[in-house]
Coordinates of C-alpha atoms and ligand atoms in Angstrom, one line a residue:
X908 CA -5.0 30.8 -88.6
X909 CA -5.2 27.4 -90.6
X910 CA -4.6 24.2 -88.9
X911 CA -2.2 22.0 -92.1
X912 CA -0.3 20.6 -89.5
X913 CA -1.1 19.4 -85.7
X914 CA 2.1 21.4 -85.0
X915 CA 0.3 24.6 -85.9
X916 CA -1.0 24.0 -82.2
X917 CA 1.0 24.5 -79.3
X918 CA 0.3 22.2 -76.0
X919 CA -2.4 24.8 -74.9
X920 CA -4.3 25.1 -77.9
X921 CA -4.6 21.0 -77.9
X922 CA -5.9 21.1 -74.3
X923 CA -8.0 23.5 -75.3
X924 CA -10.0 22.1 -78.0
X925 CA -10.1 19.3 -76.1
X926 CA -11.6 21.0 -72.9
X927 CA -14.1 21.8 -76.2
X928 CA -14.8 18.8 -77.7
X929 CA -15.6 17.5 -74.2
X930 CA -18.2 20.4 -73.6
X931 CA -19.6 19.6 -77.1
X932 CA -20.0 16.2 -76.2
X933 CA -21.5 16.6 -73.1
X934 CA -23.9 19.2 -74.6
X935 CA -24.6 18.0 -77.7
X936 CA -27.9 19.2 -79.0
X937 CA -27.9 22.0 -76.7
X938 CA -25.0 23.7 -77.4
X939 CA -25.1 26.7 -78.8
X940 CA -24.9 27.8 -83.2
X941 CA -21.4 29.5 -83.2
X942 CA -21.5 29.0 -87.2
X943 CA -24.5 29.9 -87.6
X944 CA -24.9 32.2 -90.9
X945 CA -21.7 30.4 -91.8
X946 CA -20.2 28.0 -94.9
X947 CA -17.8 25.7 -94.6
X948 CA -16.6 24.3 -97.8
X949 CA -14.9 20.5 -97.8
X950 CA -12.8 19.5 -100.8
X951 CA -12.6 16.0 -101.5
X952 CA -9.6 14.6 -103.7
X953 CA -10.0 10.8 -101.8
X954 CA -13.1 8.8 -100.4
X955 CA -13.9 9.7 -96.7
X956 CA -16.4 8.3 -94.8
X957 CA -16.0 9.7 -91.0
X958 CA -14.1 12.9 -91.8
X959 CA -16.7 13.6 -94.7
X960 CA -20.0 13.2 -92.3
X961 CA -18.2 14.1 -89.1
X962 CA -17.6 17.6 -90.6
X963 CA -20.8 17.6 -92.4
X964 CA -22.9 16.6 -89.2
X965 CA -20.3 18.9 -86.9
X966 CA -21.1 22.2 -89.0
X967 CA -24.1 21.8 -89.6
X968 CA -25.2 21.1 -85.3
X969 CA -23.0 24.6 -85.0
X970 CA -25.5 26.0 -87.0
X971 CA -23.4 26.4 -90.4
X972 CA -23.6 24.9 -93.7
X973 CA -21.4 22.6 -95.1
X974 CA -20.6 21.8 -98.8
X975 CA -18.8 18.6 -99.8
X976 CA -17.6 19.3 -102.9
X977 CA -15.3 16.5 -105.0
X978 CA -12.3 18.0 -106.2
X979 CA -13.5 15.9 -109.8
X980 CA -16.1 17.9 -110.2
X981 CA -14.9 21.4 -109.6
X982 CA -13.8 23.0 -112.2
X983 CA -10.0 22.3 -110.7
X984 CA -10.5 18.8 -112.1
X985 CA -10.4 20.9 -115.7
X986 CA -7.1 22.9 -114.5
X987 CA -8.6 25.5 -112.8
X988 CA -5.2 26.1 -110.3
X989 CA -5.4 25.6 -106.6
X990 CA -4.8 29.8 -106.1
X991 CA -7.8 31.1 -108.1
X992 CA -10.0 27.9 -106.6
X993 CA -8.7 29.4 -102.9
X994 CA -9.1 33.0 -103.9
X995 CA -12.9 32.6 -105.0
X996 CA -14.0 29.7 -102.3
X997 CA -13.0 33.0 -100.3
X998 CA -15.4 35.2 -101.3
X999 CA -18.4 32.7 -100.6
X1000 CA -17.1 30.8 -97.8
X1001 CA -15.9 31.0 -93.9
X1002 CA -13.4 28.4 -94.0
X1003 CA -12.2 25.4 -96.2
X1004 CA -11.5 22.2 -95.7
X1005 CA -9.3 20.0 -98.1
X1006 CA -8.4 16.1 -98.4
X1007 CA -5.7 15.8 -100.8
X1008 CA -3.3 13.5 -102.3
X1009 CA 0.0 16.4 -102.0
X1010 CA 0.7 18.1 -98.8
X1011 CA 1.7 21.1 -101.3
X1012 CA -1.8 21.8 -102.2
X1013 CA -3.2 22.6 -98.9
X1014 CA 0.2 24.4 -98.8
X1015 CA -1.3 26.5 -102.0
X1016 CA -4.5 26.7 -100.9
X1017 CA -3.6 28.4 -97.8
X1018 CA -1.3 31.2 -99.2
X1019 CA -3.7 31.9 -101.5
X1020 CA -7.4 31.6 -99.6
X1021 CA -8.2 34.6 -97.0
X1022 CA -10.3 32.1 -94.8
X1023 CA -8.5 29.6 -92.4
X1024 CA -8.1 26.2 -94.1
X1025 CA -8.0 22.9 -92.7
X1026 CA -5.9 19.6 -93.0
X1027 CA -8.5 16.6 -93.7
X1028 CA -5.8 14.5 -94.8
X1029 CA -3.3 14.8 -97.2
X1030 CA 0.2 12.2 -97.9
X1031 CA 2.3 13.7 -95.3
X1032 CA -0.5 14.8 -92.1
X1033 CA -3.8 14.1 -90.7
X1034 CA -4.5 16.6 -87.8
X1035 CA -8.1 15.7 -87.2
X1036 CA -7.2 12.8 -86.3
X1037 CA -5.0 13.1 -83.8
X1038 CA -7.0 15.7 -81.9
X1039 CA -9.3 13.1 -81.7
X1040 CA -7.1 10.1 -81.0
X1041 CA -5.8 12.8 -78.4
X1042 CA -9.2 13.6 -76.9
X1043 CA -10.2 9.3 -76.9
X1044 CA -6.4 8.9 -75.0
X1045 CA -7.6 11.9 -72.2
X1046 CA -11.1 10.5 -71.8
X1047 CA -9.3 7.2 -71.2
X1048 CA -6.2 7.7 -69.0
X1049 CA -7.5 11.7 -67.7
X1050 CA -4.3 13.6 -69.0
X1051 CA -2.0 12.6 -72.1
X1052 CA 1.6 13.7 -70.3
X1053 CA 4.2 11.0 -69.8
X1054 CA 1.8 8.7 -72.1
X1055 CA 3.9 5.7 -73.7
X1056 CA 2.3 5.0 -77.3
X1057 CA 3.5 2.2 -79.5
X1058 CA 2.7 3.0 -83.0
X1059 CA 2.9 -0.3 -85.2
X1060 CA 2.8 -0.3 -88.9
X1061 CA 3.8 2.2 -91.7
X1062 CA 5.6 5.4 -90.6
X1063 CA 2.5 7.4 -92.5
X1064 CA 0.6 10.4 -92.4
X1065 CA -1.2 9.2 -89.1
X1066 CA 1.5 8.6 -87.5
X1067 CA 3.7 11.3 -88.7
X1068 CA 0.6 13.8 -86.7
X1069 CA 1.0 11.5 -83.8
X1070 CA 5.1 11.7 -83.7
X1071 CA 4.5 15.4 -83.3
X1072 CA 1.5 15.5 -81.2
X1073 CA 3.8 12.8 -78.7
X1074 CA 6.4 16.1 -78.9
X1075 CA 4.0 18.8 -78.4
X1076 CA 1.8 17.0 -75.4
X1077 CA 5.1 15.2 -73.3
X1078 CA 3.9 11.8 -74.5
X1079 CA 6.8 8.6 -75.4
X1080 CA 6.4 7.6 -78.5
X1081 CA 7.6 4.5 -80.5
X1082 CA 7.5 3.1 -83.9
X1083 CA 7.6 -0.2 -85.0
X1084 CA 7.4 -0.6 -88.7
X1085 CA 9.7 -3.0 -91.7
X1086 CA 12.5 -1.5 -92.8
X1087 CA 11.7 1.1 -95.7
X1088 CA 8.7 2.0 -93.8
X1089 CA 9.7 3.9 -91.0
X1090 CA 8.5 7.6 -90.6
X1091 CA 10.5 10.5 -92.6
X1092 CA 13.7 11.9 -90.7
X1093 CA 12.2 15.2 -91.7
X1094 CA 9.3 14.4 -88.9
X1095 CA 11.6 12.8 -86.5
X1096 CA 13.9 16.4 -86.9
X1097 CA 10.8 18.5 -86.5
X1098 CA 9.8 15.9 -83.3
X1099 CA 13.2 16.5 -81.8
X1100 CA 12.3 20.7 -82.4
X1101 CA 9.7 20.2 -80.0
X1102 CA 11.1 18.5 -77.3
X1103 CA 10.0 15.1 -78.4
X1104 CA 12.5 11.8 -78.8
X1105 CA 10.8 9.6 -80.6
X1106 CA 11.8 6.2 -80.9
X1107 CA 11.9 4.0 -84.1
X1108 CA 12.1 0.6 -83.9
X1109 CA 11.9 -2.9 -86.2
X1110 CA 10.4 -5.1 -83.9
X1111 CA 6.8 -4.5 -83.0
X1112 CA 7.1 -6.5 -79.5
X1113 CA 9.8 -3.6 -79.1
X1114 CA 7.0 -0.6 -79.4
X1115 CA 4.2 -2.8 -77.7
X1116 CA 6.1 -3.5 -74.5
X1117 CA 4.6 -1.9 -71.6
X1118 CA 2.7 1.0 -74.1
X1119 CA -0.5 2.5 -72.8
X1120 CA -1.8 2.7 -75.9
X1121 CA -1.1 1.0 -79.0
X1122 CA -2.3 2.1 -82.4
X1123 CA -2.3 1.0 -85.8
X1124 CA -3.7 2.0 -89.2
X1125 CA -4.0 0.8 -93.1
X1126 CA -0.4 -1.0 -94.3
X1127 CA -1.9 0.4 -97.9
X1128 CA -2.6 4.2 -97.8
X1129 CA -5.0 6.2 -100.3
X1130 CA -2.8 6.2 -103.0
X1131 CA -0.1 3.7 -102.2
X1132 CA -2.4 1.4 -104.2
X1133 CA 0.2 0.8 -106.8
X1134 CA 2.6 -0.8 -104.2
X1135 CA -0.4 -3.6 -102.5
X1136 CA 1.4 -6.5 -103.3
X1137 CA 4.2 -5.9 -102.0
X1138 CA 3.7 -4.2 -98.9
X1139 CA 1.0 -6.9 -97.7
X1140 CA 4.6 -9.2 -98.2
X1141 CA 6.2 -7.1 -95.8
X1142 CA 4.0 -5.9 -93.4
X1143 CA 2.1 -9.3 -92.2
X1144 CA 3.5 -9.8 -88.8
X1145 CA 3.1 -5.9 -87.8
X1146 CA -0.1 -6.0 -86.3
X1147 CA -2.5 -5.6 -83.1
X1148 CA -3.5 -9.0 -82.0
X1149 CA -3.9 -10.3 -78.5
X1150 CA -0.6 -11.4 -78.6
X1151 CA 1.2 -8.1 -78.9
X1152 CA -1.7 -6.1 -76.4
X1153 CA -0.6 -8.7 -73.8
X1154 CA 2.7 -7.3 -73.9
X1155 CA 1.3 -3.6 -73.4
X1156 CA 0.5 -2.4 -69.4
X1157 CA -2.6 -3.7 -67.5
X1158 CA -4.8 -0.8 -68.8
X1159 CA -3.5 -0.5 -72.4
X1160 CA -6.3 0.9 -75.1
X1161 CA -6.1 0.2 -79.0
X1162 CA -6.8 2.8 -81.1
X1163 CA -6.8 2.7 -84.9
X1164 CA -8.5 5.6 -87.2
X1165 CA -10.4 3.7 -89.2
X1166 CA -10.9 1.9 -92.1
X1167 CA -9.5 -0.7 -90.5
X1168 CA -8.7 -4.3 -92.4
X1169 CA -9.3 -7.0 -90.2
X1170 CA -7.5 -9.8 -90.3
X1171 CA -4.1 -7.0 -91.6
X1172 CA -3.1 -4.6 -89.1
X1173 CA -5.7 -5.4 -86.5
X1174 CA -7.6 -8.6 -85.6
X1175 CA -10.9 -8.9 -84.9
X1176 CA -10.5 -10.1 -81.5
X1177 CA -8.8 -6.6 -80.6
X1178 CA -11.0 -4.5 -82.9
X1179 CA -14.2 -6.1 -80.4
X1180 CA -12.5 -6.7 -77.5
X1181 CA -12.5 -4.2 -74.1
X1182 CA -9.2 -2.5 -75.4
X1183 CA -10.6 -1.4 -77.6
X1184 CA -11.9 1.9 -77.8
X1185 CA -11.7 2.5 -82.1
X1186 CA -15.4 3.5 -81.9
X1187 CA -14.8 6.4 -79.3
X1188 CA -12.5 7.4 -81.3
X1189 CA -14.1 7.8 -84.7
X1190 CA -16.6 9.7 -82.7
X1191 CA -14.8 11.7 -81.2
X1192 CA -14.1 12.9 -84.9
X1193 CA -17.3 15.1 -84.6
X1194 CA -16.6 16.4 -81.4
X1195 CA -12.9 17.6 -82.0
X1196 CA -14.6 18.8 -85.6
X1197 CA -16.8 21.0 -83.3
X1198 CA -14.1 22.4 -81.6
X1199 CA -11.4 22.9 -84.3
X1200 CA -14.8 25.4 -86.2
X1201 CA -16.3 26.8 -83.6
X1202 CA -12.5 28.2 -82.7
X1203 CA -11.6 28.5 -86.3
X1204 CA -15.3 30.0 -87.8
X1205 CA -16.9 31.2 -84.9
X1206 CA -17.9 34.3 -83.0
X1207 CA -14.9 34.5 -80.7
X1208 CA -12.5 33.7 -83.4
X1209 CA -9.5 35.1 -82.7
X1210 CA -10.4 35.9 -79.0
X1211 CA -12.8 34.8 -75.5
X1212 CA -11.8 31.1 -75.4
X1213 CA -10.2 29.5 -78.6
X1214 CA -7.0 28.7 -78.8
X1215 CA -5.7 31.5 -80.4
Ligands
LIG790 N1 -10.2 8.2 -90.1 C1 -10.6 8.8 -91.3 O1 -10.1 9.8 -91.7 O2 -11.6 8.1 -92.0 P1 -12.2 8.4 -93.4 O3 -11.1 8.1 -94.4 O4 -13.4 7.6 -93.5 O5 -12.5 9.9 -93.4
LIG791 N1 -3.3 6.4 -93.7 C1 -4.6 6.3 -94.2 C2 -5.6 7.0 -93.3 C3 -7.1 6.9 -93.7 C4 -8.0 7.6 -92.8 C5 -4.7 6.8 -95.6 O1 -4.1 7.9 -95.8 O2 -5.3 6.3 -96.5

Protein backbone atom coordinates (compact mmCIF):
# COMPACT_ATOMS: atom_id res chain seq x y z
CA UNK A 1 0.00 0.00 0.00
CA UNK A 2 1.63 3.48 -0.80
CA UNK A 3 -0.34 6.56 -0.16
CA UNK A 4 0.87 9.04 -3.89
CA UNK A 5 -2.38 10.25 -3.87
CA UNK A 6 -5.14 11.22 -1.08
CA UNK A 7 -7.42 9.13 -3.48
CA UNK A 8 -5.50 6.02 -2.58
CA UNK A 9 -7.84 6.39 0.59
CA UNK A 10 -11.38 5.73 0.52
CA UNK A 11 -13.82 7.80 3.08
CA UNK A 12 -13.05 5.04 5.75
CA UNK A 13 -9.52 4.97 5.75
CA UNK A 14 -9.55 9.05 6.11
CA UNK A 15 -11.80 8.67 9.16
CA UNK A 16 -9.64 6.36 10.23
CA UNK A 17 -6.45 7.88 10.47
CA UNK A 18 -8.06 10.62 11.80
CA UNK A 19 -9.74 8.70 14.68
CA UNK A 20 -5.60 8.04 14.84
CA UNK A 21 -4.07 11.17 14.77
CA UNK A 22 -6.65 12.22 17.45
CA UNK A 23 -5.50 9.29 19.81
CA UNK A 24 -1.90 10.31 19.04
CA UNK A 25 -2.54 13.61 20.04
CA UNK A 26 -4.24 12.96 22.94
CA UNK A 27 -1.51 10.45 24.03
CA UNK A 28 1.36 11.89 22.87
CA UNK A 29 4.33 10.74 24.84
CA UNK A 30 2.58 7.75 26.06
CA UNK A 31 1.55 6.19 23.17
CA UNK A 32 3.01 3.28 22.35
CA UNK A 33 6.58 2.43 19.63
CA UNK A 34 4.70 0.81 16.71
CA UNK A 35 8.01 1.51 14.49
CA UNK A 36 10.08 0.60 16.79
CA UNK A 37 13.11 -1.44 15.17
CA UNK A 38 12.01 0.39 12.04
CA UNK A 39 13.53 3.06 9.21
CA UNK A 40 11.89 5.31 7.49
CA UNK A 41 13.75 6.93 4.76
CA UNK A 42 12.66 10.76 3.53
CA UNK A 43 13.91 11.94 0.17
CA UNK A 44 14.19 15.51 -0.22
CA UNK A 45 14.25 17.13 -3.83
CA UNK A 46 12.72 20.73 -2.38
CA UNK A 47 13.26 22.59 1.12
CA UNK A 48 10.65 21.52 3.76
CA UNK A 49 10.39 22.70 7.03
CA UNK A 50 7.09 21.10 8.70
CA UNK A 51 6.87 17.97 6.53
CA UNK A 52 10.73 17.38 7.04
CA UNK A 53 10.58 17.64 11.15
CA UNK A 54 6.97 16.59 11.44
CA UNK A 55 8.09 13.14 9.96
CA UNK A 56 11.36 13.23 11.56
CA UNK A 57 9.83 14.05 15.17
CA UNK A 58 6.62 11.56 14.15
CA UNK A 59 8.97 8.41 13.48
CA UNK A 60 11.10 8.87 15.72
CA UNK A 61 8.05 9.22 19.01
CA UNK A 62 6.86 5.73 17.21
CA UNK A 63 9.93 4.43 18.09
CA UNK A 64 11.62 4.37 14.44
CA UNK A 65 14.35 6.00 12.89
CA UNK A 66 14.17 8.47 10.38
CA UNK A 67 16.73 9.50 7.69
CA UNK A 68 16.41 12.72 5.70
CA UNK A 69 18.30 12.26 2.95
CA UNK A 70 18.61 15.27 0.08
CA UNK A 71 18.02 13.82 -3.21
CA UNK A 72 21.57 16.19 -4.10
CA UNK A 73 23.40 14.20 -2.29
CA UNK A 74 22.43 10.64 -3.10
CA UNK A 75 24.06 9.20 -5.48
CA UNK A 76 20.69 9.86 -7.78
CA UNK A 77 21.90 13.45 -8.02
CA UNK A 78 24.95 11.62 -10.16
CA UNK A 79 22.22 9.54 -12.39
CA UNK A 80 21.79 6.83 -10.29
CA UNK A 81 17.84 6.08 -11.78
CA UNK A 82 14.86 6.30 -9.50
CA UNK A 83 14.34 2.11 -9.85
CA UNK A 84 17.67 0.93 -8.54
CA UNK A 85 17.49 3.98 -5.78
CA UNK A 86 13.83 2.28 -4.88
CA UNK A 87 15.02 -1.23 -5.22
CA UNK A 88 18.10 -0.77 -2.71
CA UNK A 89 16.34 1.87 -0.15
CA UNK A 90 14.23 -1.48 -0.01
CA UNK A 91 16.56 -3.62 1.32
CA UNK A 92 17.55 -1.28 4.30
CA UNK A 93 14.37 0.49 4.94
CA UNK A 94 10.47 0.02 6.08
CA UNK A 95 9.10 2.69 4.09
CA UNK A 96 10.09 5.83 1.99
CA UNK A 97 9.08 9.00 1.84
CA UNK A 98 9.72 11.34 -1.21
CA UNK A 99 9.34 15.24 -1.98
CA UNK A 100 9.78 15.70 -5.52
CA UNK A 101 9.50 18.14 -8.27
CA UNK A 102 7.58 15.24 -10.95
CA UNK A 103 4.63 13.39 -9.80
CA UNK A 104 6.27 10.53 -12.20
CA UNK A 105 9.03 9.85 -9.86
CA UNK A 106 7.12 8.89 -6.86
CA UNK A 107 5.18 7.10 -9.66
CA UNK A 108 8.76 5.20 -10.30
CA UNK A 109 9.64 4.92 -7.11
CA UNK A 110 6.66 3.01 -6.15
CA UNK A 111 6.69 0.31 -9.00
CA UNK A 112 10.00 -0.23 -8.32
CA UNK A 113 10.48 -0.16 -4.14
CA UNK A 114 8.87 -3.31 -2.19
CA UNK A 115 8.16 -1.01 0.86
CA UNK A 116 5.02 1.36 0.87
CA UNK A 117 6.00 4.92 -0.28
CA UNK A 118 4.67 8.10 0.54
CA UNK A 119 3.57 11.42 -1.22
CA UNK A 120 5.49 14.47 0.67
CA UNK A 121 4.71 16.66 -2.06
CA UNK A 122 5.37 16.49 -5.51
CA UNK A 123 3.82 19.19 -8.64
CA UNK A 124 0.64 17.56 -9.02
CA UNK A 125 -0.43 16.17 -4.96
CA UNK A 126 0.21 16.76 -1.36
CA UNK A 127 -1.62 14.12 0.64
CA UNK A 128 -0.17 14.89 4.01
CA UNK A 129 -1.51 17.77 3.92
CA UNK A 130 -4.80 17.27 3.48
CA UNK A 131 -5.18 14.54 6.10
CA UNK A 132 -4.13 17.18 8.21
CA UNK A 133 -6.07 20.10 6.93
CA UNK A 134 -8.84 17.26 7.19
CA UNK A 135 -8.13 16.37 10.78
CA UNK A 136 -7.83 20.64 11.83
CA UNK A 137 -11.52 20.94 9.80
CA UNK A 138 -13.08 17.76 12.19
CA UNK A 139 -11.46 19.04 15.40
CA UNK A 140 -13.17 22.33 14.35
CA UNK A 141 -16.67 21.69 13.01
CA UNK A 142 -16.81 17.67 14.62
CA UNK A 143 -17.42 15.81 11.14
CA UNK A 144 -16.27 17.07 7.57
CA UNK A 145 -19.63 15.93 5.56
CA UNK A 146 -21.64 18.56 3.82
CA UNK A 147 -18.55 21.03 4.56
CA UNK A 148 -18.53 24.13 2.09
CA UNK A 149 -14.76 25.01 1.43
CA UNK A 150 -13.71 27.98 -0.68
CA UNK A 151 -10.31 27.43 -2.04
CA UNK A 152 -8.79 30.83 -3.18
CA UNK A 153 -5.63 31.05 -5.27
CA UNK A 154 -3.80 28.82 -7.69
CA UNK A 155 -5.51 25.50 -8.76
CA UNK A 156 -2.17 23.64 -7.30
CA UNK A 157 -1.02 20.62 -5.77
CA UNK A 158 -2.77 21.63 -2.44
CA UNK A 159 -5.63 22.07 -3.71
CA UNK A 160 -5.75 19.53 -6.43
CA UNK A 161 -5.54 16.90 -2.79
CA UNK A 162 -8.26 19.01 -1.37
CA UNK A 163 -10.69 18.77 -4.75
CA UNK A 164 -10.44 15.08 -4.17
CA UNK A 165 -10.54 14.81 -0.50
CA UNK A 166 -13.98 17.32 -0.94
CA UNK A 167 -15.15 14.10 -3.31
CA UNK A 168 -14.05 11.39 -1.24
CA UNK A 169 -15.40 12.91 2.42
CA UNK A 170 -19.09 14.65 0.96
CA UNK A 171 -17.63 18.09 1.37
CA UNK A 172 -18.63 21.34 -1.38
CA UNK A 173 -15.90 22.59 -2.71
CA UNK A 174 -15.11 25.81 -4.72
CA UNK A 175 -12.24 27.46 -6.43
CA UNK A 176 -11.61 30.81 -7.05
CA UNK A 177 -8.40 31.44 -8.94
CA UNK A 178 -7.32 34.06 -12.40
CA UNK A 179 -7.95 32.58 -15.43
CA UNK A 180 -5.00 30.23 -16.48
CA UNK A 181 -4.83 29.17 -12.92
CA UNK A 182 -7.58 27.09 -12.28
CA UNK A 183 -7.05 23.40 -11.27
CA UNK A 184 -6.40 20.67 -14.19
CA UNK A 185 -9.66 19.17 -15.82
CA UNK A 186 -7.85 15.86 -15.24
CA UNK A 187 -8.56 16.49 -11.23
CA UNK A 188 -11.96 17.97 -11.70
CA UNK A 189 -12.67 14.38 -14.02
CA UNK A 190 -11.26 12.21 -11.35
CA UNK A 191 -13.39 14.58 -8.57
CA UNK A 192 -16.50 13.93 -10.58
CA UNK A 193 -15.37 9.79 -10.41
CA UNK A 194 -15.81 10.14 -6.86
CA UNK A 195 -18.99 11.63 -6.39
CA UNK A 196 -17.60 15.13 -5.95
CA UNK A 197 -18.85 18.41 -8.10
CA UNK A 198 -16.53 20.72 -7.64
CA UNK A 199 -16.98 24.13 -8.53
CA UNK A 200 -14.53 26.59 -10.30
CA UNK A 201 -14.99 29.96 -10.18
CA UNK A 202 -13.12 33.61 -11.09
CA UNK A 203 -14.29 35.65 -8.47
CA UNK A 204 -12.98 34.97 -5.03
CA UNK A 205 -16.14 36.70 -3.22
CA UNK A 206 -17.89 33.80 -5.38
CA UNK A 207 -15.88 30.78 -3.42
CA UNK A 208 -15.84 32.86 -0.01
CA UNK A 209 -19.59 33.35 0.21
CA UNK A 210 -21.08 31.53 3.03
CA UNK A 211 -17.79 28.86 3.05
CA UNK A 212 -17.01 27.20 6.42
CA UNK A 213 -13.67 27.23 5.69
CA UNK A 214 -11.63 29.11 3.46
CA UNK A 215 -8.03 28.19 2.50
CA UNK A 216 -5.25 29.54 0.68
CA UNK A 217 -1.67 28.80 -0.10
CA UNK A 218 1.67 30.22 -2.03
CA UNK A 219 0.60 32.08 -5.57
CA UNK A 220 4.41 30.97 -6.37
CA UNK A 221 4.93 27.13 -5.87
CA UNK A 222 8.49 25.29 -5.42
CA UNK A 223 9.41 25.53 -8.78
CA UNK A 224 7.12 27.99 -10.40
CA UNK A 225 9.94 30.39 -9.57
CA UNK A 226 10.68 31.16 -13.16
CA UNK A 227 7.11 32.65 -13.57
CA UNK A 228 7.18 35.28 -10.00
CA UNK A 229 6.77 38.19 -11.84
CA UNK A 230 4.10 37.51 -13.46
CA UNK A 231 1.91 35.61 -11.43
CA UNK A 232 2.30 38.24 -8.39
CA UNK A 233 0.59 40.59 -11.51
CA UNK A 234 -2.20 38.35 -11.57
CA UNK A 235 -2.92 36.95 -8.46
CA UNK A 236 -2.97 40.26 -6.13
CA UNK A 237 -6.57 40.55 -5.34
CA UNK A 238 -7.00 36.58 -4.59
CA UNK A 239 -6.49 36.58 -1.15
CA UNK A 240 -7.72 35.96 2.64
CA UNK A 241 -8.24 39.30 4.25
CA UNK A 242 -10.99 40.28 6.59
CA UNK A 243 -12.85 41.50 3.86
CA UNK A 244 -13.42 38.20 2.07
CA UNK A 245 -13.77 36.02 5.74
CA UNK A 246 -16.62 38.49 6.41
CA UNK A 247 -18.37 37.10 3.57
CA UNK A 248 -17.75 33.38 4.84
CA UNK A 249 -20.61 31.88 7.66
CA UNK A 250 -20.48 33.03 11.33
CA UNK A 251 -18.02 30.20 12.28
CA UNK A 252 -15.79 30.17 9.21
CA UNK A 253 -11.95 28.90 9.95
CA UNK A 254 -8.87 29.87 7.65
CA UNK A 255 -6.53 27.42 6.94
CA UNK A 256 -3.40 27.74 4.83
CA UNK A 257 -0.46 25.00 4.78
CA UNK A 258 2.20 26.96 5.38
CA UNK A 259 4.75 29.01 4.25
CA UNK A 260 2.52 31.53 4.05
CA UNK A 261 3.50 35.20 2.47
CA UNK A 262 1.84 37.74 4.37
CA UNK A 263 0.80 40.61 2.89
CA UNK A 264 0.08 37.91 -0.66
CA UNK A 265 -2.37 35.37 -0.29
CA UNK A 266 -3.14 35.91 3.36
CA UNK A 267 -3.03 39.02 5.60
CA UNK A 268 -1.76 39.28 8.73
CA UNK A 269 -4.79 40.25 10.39
CA UNK A 270 -6.35 36.70 9.28
CA UNK A 271 -3.12 34.73 9.75
CA UNK A 272 -3.43 36.12 13.89
CA UNK A 273 -6.85 36.57 14.15
CA UNK A 274 -9.50 33.89 15.88
CA UNK A 275 -10.21 32.30 12.33
CA UNK A 276 -7.53 31.35 12.21
CA UNK A 277 -6.50 28.07 13.01
CA UNK A 278 -2.99 27.72 10.42
CA UNK A 279 -1.04 26.69 13.60
CA UNK A 280 -3.40 23.64 14.39
CA UNK A 281 -3.05 22.78 11.34
CA UNK A 282 0.71 22.63 10.78
CA UNK A 283 0.60 20.49 13.88
CA UNK A 284 -1.60 18.49 13.16
CA UNK A 285 1.19 17.55 10.46
CA UNK A 286 2.84 15.24 13.14
CA UNK A 287 -0.21 13.76 14.28
CA UNK A 288 -1.67 12.67 10.79
CA UNK A 289 2.30 11.65 10.14
CA UNK A 290 1.77 9.27 13.24
CA UNK A 291 -1.13 7.83 11.85
CA UNK A 292 -0.35 7.48 8.11
CA UNK A 293 3.26 5.08 9.66
CA UNK A 294 1.99 3.56 12.34
CA UNK A 295 -0.80 2.08 9.70
CA UNK A 296 1.74 2.10 6.91
CA UNK A 297 5.04 0.60 9.06
CA UNK A 298 3.64 -0.77 11.90
CA UNK A 299 2.79 -3.99 13.64
CA UNK A 300 -0.80 -4.33 12.49
CA UNK A 301 0.03 -3.28 9.03
CA UNK A 302 -2.09 -4.78 6.87
CA UNK A 303 -4.61 -5.79 9.66
CA UNK A 304 -6.24 -4.99 13.59
CA UNK A 305 -7.07 -1.24 13.01
CA UNK A 306 -5.46 0.57 9.98
CA UNK A 307 -7.11 1.37 7.25
CA UNK A 308 -6.34 -1.29 5.11
N1 LIG B 1 3.07 22.62 4.46
C1 LIG B 1 4.26 22.08 4.12
O1 LIG B 1 4.37 21.03 3.47
O2 LIG B 1 5.32 22.79 4.59
P1 LIG B 1 6.86 22.52 4.30
O3 LIG B 1 7.13 22.90 2.87
O4 LIG B 1 7.58 23.39 5.29
O5 LIG B 1 7.14 21.06 4.51
N1 LIG C 1 2.05 24.68 -3.13
C1 LIG C 1 3.22 24.82 -2.31
C2 LIG C 1 3.06 24.07 -1.03
C3 LIG C 1 4.20 24.18 -0.07
C4 LIG C 1 4.01 23.37 1.15
C5 LIG C 1 4.44 24.33 -3.09
O1 LIG C 1 4.33 23.32 -3.79
O2 LIG C 1 5.49 24.97 -3.01
Amino acid sequence: MNLISIADLGREDVLRLIQSAEAFRARRGQHGQPLAGKSLAMIFEKPSTRTRISLEVAAWELGGHPLYLSAGELQLGRGETIADTARVLSRYVHAITARVYSHSTLLQLAEHAQVPVVNALSDWEHPLQILADLQTMQQSFGSLEGLDIGWIGDGNNVCNSLILASAIMGMNIAVASPPGYSPRERILEEARALGGSPRVVTEPEEAARGADVLVTDTWISMGDEAEEAERLRVFGRYQINSQLLALAGEEAIALHCLPAHRGQEITDEVMDGPRSRVFDEAENRMHTSKAVMAWLMGERQGGGDGPR
